Short mmCIF file of C-alpha atoms in Angstrom, two decimals:
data_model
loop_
_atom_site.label_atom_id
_atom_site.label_comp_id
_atom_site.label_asym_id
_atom_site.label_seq_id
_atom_site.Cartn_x
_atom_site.Cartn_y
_atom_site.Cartn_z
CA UNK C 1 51.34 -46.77 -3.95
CA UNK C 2 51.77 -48.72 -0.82
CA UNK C 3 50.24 -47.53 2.50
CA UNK C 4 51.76 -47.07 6.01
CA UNK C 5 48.23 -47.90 6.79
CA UNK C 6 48.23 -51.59 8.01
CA UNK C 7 44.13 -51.50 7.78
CA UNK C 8 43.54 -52.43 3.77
CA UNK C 9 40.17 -54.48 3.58
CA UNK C 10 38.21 -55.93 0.22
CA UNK C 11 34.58 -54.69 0.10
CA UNK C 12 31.97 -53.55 -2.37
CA UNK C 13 29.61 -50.36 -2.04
CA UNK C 14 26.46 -51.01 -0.88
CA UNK C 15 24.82 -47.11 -0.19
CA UNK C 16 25.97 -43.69 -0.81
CA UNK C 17 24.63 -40.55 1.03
CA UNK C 18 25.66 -37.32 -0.02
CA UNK C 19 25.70 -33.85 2.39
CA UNK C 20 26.67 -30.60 1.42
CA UNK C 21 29.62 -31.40 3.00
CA UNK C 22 30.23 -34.79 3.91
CA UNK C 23 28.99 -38.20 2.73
CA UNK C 24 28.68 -41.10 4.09
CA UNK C 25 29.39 -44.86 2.50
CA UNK C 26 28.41 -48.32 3.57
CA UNK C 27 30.84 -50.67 2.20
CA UNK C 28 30.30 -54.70 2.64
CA UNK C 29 33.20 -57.47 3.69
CA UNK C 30 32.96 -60.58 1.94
CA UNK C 31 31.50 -61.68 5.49
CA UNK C 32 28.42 -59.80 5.47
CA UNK C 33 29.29 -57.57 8.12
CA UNK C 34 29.33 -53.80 7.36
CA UNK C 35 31.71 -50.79 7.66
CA UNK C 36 30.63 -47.17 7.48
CA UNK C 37 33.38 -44.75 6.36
CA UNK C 38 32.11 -40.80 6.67
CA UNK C 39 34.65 -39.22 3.78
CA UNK C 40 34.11 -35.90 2.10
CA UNK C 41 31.38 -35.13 -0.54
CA UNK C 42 33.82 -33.97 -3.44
CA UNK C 43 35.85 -37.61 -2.05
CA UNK C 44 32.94 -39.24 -3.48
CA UNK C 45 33.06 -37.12 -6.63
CA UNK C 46 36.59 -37.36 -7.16
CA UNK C 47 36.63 -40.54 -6.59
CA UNK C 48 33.56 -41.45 -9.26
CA UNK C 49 32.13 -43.84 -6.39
CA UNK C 50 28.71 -45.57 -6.90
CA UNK C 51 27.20 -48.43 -5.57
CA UNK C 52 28.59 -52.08 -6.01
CA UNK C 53 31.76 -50.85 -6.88
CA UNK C 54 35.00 -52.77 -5.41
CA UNK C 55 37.22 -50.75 -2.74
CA UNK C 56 39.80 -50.87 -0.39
CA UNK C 57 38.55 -49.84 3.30
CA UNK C 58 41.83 -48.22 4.58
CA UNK C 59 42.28 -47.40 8.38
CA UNK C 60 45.04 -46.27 10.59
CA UNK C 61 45.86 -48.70 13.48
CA UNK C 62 45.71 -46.15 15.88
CA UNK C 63 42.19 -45.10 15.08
CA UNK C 64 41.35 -48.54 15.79
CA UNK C 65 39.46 -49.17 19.53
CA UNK C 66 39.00 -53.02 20.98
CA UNK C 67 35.81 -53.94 22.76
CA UNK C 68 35.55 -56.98 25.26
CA UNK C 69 32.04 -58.77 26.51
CA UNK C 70 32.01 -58.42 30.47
CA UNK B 1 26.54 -49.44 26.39
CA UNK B 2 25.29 -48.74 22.40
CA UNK B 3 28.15 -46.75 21.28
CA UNK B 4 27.49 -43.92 18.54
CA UNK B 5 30.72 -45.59 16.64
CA UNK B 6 29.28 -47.16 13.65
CA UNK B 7 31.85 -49.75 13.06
CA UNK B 8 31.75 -52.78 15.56
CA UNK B 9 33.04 -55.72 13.62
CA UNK B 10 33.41 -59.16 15.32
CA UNK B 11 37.07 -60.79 15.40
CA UNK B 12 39.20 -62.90 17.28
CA UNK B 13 42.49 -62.06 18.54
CA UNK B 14 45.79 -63.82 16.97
CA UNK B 15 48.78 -62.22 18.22
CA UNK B 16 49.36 -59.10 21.02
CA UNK B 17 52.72 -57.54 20.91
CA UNK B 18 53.60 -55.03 23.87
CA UNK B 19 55.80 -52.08 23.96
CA UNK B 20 56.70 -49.99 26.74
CA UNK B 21 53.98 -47.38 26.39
CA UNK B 22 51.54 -49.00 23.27
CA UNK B 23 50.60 -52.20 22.30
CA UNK B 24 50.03 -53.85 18.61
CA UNK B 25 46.97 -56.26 18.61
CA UNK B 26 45.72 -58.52 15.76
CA UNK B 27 42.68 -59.25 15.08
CA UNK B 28 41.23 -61.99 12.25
CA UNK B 29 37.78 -61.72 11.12
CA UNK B 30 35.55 -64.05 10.11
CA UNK B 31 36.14 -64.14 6.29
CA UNK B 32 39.92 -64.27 6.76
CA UNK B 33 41.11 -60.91 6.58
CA UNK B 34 43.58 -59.10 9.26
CA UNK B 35 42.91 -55.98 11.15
CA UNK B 36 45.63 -54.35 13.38
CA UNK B 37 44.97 -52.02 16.42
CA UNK B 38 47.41 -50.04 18.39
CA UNK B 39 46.26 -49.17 21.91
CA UNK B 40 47.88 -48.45 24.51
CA UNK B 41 49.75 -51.38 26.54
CA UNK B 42 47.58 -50.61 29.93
CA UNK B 43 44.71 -50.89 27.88
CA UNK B 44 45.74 -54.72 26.87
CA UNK B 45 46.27 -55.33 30.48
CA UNK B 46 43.04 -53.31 31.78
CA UNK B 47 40.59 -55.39 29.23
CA UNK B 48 42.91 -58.51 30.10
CA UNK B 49 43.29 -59.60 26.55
CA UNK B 50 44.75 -62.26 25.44
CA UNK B 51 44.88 -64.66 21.92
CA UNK B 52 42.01 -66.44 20.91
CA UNK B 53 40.14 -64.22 22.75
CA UNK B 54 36.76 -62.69 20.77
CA UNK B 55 36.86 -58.94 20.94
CA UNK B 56 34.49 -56.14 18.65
CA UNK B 57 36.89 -54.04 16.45
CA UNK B 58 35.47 -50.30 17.24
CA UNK B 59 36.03 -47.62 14.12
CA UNK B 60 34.34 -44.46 14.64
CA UNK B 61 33.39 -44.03 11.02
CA UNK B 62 35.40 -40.31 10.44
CA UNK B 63 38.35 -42.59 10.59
CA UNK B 64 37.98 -44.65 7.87
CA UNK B 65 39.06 -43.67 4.33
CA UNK B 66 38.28 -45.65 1.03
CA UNK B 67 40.80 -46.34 -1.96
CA UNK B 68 39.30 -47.34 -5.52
CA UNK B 69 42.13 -49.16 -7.95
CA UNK B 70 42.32 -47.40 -11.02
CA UNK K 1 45.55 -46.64 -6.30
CA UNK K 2 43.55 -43.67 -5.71
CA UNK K 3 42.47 -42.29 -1.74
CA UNK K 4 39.65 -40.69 -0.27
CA UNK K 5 41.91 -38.68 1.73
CA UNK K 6 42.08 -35.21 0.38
CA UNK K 7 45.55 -34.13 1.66
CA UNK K 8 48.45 -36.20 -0.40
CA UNK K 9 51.75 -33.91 -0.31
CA UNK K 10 55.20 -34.71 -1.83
CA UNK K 11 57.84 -34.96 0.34
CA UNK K 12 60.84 -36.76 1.36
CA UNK K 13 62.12 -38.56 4.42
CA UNK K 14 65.18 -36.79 6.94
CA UNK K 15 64.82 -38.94 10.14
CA UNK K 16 63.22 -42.20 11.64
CA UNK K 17 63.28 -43.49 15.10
CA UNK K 18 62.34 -46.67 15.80
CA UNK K 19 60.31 -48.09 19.00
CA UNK K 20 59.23 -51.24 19.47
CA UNK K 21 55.97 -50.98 18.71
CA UNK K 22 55.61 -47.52 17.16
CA UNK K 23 58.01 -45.25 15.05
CA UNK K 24 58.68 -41.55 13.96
CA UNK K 25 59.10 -40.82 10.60
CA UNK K 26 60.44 -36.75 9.76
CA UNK K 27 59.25 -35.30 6.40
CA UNK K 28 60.29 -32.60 5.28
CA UNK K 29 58.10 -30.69 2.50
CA UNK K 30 59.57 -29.11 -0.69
CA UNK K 31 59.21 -25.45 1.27
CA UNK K 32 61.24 -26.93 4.22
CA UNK K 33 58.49 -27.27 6.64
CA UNK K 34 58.90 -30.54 8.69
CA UNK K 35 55.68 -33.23 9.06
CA UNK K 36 55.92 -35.74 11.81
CA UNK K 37 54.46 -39.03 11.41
CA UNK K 38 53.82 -41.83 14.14
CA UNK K 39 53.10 -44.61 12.61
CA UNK K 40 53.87 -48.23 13.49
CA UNK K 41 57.33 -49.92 13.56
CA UNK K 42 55.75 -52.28 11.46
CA UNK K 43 54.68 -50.00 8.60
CA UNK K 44 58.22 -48.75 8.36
CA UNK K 45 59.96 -52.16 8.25
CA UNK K 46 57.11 -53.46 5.77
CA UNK K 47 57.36 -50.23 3.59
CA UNK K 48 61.16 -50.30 3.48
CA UNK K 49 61.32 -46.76 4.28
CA UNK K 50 64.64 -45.29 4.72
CA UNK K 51 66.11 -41.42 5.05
CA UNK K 52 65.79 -39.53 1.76
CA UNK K 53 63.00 -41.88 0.33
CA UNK K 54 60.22 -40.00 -1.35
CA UNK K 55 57.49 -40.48 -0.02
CA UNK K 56 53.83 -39.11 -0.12
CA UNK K 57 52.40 -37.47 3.43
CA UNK K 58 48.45 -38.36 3.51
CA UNK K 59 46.07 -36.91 5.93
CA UNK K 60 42.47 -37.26 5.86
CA UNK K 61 40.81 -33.85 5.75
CA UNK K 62 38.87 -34.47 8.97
CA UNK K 63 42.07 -35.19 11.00
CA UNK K 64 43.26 -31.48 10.15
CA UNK K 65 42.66 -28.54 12.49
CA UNK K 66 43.25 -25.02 12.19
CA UNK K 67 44.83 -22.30 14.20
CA UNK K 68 44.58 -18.52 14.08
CA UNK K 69 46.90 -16.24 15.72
CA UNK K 70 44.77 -14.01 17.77
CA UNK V 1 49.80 -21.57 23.83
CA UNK V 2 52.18 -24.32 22.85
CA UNK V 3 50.54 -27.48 21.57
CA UNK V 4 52.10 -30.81 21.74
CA UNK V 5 50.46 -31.62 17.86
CA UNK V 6 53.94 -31.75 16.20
CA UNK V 7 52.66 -30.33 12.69
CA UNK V 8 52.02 -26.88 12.87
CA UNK V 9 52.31 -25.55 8.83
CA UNK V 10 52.03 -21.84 7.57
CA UNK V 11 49.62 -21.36 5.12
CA UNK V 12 46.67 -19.27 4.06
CA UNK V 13 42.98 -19.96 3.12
CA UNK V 14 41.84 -20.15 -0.55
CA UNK V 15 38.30 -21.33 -0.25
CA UNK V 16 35.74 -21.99 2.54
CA UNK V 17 32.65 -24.12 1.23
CA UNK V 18 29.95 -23.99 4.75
CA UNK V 19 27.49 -27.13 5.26
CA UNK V 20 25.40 -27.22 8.12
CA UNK V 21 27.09 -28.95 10.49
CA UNK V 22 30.71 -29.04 8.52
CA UNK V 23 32.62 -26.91 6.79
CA UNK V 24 35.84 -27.39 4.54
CA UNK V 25 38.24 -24.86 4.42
CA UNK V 26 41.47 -25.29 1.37
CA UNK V 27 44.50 -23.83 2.89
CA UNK V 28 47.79 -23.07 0.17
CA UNK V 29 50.97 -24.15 1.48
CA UNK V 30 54.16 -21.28 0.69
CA UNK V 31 55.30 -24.41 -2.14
CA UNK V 32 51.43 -24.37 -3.57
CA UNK V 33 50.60 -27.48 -2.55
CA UNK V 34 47.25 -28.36 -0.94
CA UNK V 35 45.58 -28.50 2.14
CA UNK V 36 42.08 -29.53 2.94
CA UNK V 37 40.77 -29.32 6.22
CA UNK V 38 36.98 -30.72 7.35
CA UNK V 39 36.36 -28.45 10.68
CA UNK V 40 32.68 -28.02 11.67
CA UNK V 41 30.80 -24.64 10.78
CA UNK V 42 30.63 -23.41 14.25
CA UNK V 43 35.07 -23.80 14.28
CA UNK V 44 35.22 -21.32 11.21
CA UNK V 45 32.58 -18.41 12.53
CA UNK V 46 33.66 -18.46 16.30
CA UNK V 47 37.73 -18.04 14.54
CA UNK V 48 36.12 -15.80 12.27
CA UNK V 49 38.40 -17.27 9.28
CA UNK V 50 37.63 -15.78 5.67
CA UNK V 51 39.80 -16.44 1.70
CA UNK V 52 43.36 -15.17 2.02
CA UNK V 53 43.49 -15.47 6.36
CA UNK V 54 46.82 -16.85 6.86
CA UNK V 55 46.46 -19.87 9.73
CA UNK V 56 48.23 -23.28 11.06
CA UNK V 57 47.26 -26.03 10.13
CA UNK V 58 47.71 -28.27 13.05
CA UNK V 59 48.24 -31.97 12.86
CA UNK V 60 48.60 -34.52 15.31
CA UNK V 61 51.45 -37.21 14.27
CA UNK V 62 49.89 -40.21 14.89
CA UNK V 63 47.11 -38.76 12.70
CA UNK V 64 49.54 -38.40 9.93
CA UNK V 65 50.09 -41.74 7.50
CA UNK V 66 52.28 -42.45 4.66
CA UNK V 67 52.86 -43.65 0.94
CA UNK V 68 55.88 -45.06 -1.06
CA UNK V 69 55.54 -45.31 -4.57
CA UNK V 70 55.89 -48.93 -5.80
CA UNK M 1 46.43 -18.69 19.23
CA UNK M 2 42.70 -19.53 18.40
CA UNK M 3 42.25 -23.07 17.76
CA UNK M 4 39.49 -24.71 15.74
CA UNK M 5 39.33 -27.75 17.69
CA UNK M 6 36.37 -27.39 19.89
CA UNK M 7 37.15 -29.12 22.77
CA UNK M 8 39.55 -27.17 25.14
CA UNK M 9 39.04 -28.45 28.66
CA UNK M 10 41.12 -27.37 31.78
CA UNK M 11 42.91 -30.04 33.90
CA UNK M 12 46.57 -30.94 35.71
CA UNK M 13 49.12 -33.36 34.86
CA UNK M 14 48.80 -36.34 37.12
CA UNK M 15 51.37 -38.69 36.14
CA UNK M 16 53.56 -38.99 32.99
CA UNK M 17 55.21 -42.33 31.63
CA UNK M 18 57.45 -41.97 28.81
CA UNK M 19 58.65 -44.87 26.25
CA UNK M 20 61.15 -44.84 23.33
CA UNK M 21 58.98 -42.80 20.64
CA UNK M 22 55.05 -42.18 22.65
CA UNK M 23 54.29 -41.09 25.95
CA UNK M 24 51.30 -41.07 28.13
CA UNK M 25 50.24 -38.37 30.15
CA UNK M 26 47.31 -38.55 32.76
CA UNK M 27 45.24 -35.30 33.45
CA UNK M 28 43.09 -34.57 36.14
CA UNK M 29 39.78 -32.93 35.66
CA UNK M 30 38.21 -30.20 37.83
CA UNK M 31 35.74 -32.67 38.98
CA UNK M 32 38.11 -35.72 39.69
CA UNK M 33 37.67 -37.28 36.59
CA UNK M 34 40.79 -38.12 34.40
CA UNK M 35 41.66 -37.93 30.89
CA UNK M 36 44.77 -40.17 29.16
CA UNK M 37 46.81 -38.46 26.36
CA UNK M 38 49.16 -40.66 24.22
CA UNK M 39 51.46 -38.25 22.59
CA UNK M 40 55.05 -38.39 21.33
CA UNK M 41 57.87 -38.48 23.94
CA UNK M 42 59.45 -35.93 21.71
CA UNK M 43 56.40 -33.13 22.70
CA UNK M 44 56.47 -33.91 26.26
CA UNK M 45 60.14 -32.86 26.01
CA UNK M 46 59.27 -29.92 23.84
CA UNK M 47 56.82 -28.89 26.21
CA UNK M 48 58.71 -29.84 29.11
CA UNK M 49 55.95 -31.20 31.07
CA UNK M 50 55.47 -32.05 34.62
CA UNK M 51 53.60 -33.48 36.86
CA UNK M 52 51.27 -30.98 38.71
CA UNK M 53 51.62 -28.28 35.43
CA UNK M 54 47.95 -27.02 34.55
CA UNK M 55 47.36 -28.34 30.78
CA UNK M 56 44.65 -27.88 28.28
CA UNK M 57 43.18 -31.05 26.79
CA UNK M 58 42.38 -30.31 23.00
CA UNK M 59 40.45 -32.92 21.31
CA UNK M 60 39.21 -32.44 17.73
CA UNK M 61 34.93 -32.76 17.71
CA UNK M 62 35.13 -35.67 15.09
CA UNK M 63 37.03 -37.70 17.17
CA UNK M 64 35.01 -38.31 20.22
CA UNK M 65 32.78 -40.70 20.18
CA UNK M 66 29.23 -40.77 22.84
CA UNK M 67 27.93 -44.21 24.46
CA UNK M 68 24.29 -44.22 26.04
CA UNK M 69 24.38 -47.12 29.02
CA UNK M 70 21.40 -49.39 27.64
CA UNK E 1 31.56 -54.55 27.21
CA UNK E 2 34.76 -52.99 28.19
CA UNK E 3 36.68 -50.67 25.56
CA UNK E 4 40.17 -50.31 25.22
CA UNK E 5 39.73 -46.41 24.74
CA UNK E 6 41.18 -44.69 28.54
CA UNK E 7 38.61 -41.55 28.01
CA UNK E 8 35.02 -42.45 29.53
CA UNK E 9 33.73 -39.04 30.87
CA UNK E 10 30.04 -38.71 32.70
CA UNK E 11 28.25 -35.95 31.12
CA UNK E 12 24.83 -34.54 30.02
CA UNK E 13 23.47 -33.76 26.32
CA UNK E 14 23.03 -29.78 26.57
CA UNK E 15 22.00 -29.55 22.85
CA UNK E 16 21.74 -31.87 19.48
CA UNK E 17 22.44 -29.98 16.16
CA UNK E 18 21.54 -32.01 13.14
CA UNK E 19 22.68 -31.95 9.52
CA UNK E 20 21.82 -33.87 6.48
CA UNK E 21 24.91 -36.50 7.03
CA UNK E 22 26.54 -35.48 10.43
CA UNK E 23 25.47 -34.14 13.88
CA UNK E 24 26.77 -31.51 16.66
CA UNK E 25 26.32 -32.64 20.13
CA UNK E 26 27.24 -30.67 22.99
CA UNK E 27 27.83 -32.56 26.28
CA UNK E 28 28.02 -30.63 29.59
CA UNK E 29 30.52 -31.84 32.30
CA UNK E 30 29.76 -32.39 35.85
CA UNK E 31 32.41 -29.62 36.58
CA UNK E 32 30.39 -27.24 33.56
CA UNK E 33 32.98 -27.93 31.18
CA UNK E 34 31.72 -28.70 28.02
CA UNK E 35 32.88 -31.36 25.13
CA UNK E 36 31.20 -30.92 21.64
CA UNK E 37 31.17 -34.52 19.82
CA UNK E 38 30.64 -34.75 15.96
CA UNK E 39 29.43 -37.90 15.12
CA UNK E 40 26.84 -39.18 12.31
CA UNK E 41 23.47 -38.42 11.72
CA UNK E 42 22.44 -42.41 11.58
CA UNK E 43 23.97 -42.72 14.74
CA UNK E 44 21.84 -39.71 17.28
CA UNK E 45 18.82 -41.65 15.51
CA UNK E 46 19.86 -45.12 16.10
CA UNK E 47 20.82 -43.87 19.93
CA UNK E 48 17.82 -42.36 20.30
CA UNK E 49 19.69 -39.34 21.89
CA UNK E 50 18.07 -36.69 23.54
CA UNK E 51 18.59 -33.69 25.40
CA UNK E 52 19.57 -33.92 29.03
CA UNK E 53 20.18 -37.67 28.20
CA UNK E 54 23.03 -38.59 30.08
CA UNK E 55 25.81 -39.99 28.03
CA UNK E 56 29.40 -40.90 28.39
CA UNK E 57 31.91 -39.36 25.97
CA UNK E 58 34.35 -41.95 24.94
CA UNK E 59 37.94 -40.73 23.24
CA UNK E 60 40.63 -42.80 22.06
CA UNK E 61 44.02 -41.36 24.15
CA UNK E 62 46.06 -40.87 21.15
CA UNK E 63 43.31 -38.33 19.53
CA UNK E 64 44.18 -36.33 22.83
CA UNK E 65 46.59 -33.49 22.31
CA UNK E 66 48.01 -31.31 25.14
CA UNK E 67 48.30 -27.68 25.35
CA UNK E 68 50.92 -25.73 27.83
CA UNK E 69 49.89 -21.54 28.34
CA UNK E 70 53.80 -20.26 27.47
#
């Protein structure tokens, strides 16, 4: 399926932390630098995610804020 | 000012596209891959951005879904 | 592929409007209710999307409020 | 109280599942399709929502993305 | 109708600039501050807002973000 | 460093709810408004927030609906 979603970004699992609710997932870029995405618990069950596994970090570009040193 | 979004990825700025009310901004990071951010145009001209310039890519980490190939 | 995002429902396309930077895409749902999408110009040209396509409405779970009539 | 949030679907509550801070709450679409909604706990007591409430389910476009089957 | 978004703050319609497909509308707070809504052009006509109408700004809890000056 | 999001509000932590993965925190405005922000565990830890810290509530413009009394 192809996304509308023009944020689709290689990275591997590094942690998993389940809620009751909510989870939260640390996912690596090939550059060492780190993304967080907070998704559902039964996401992470459906899903049959565990750590080191290969995904796709997809984000909307309107979620997307800029930040600029002063 | 520490921001509570977990995501603040380093990037540089390759092209800016402005519309009448939003604004399309790319933004490569350091291994190579693309990320696109729509804000609005009077945000562009607030921050004063331009190409080439180094900006932090800000995801609040709700936003952010995964995708695992099958 | 398969999503983190909970809500994936079947649909197909009535109307688009194009911007310049950002687009409206109308959906309408098998029970005739209508879903509105703004997503970039971009995505639509790069997706090929055009009335009557088929097309799968995704929404991740945390985006989605409820209302109650009093 | 009109809203300017462009999706506003009938549909009524199958399950709530209560975390401490979150809650998810299924809604069932009239064509049986799906819903999932991740609203925090104190959003479903203060509305007082309970199995088989009908209620919107309020989206906000730019909130909404997209997928075309390859 | 009872929303579940928990932010519902009072304010008035300062100024409203409208493009092809978004719009953004500028809200004054009670206590001078301002708040900027992009929404589409299409809801501003729906709503038929004006400058100087009293609005409510609804903002779903998972999407604002805090900052703490260092 | 300057953000591109147009929502930067003063206010004052009233009260910090945490769960096992996210957090509630209610922010009081200088008018007595209040905004309720839902945001990670990780990150009221790694802020080191407090109550009756004073904080700035940040909000990306197009997560900003509008509502109009009828």
């Amino acid at each position: 399926m192809q996304l509308s979603a023009r944020n689709q970004i290689r990275g591997k699992i590094k942690t998993i932390t389940l809620g009751s609710i909510m989870a939260e997932v640390q996912v690596e870029l090939p550059d060492g630098q780190q993304i967080v995405s907070a998704i559902t618990r039964n996401s992470v069950e459906t899903l049959q995610l565990h750590e080191n596994d290969p995904v796709i970090v997809i984000i909307k570009s309107t979620e997307v804020m800029l930040g600029k040193q002063a």
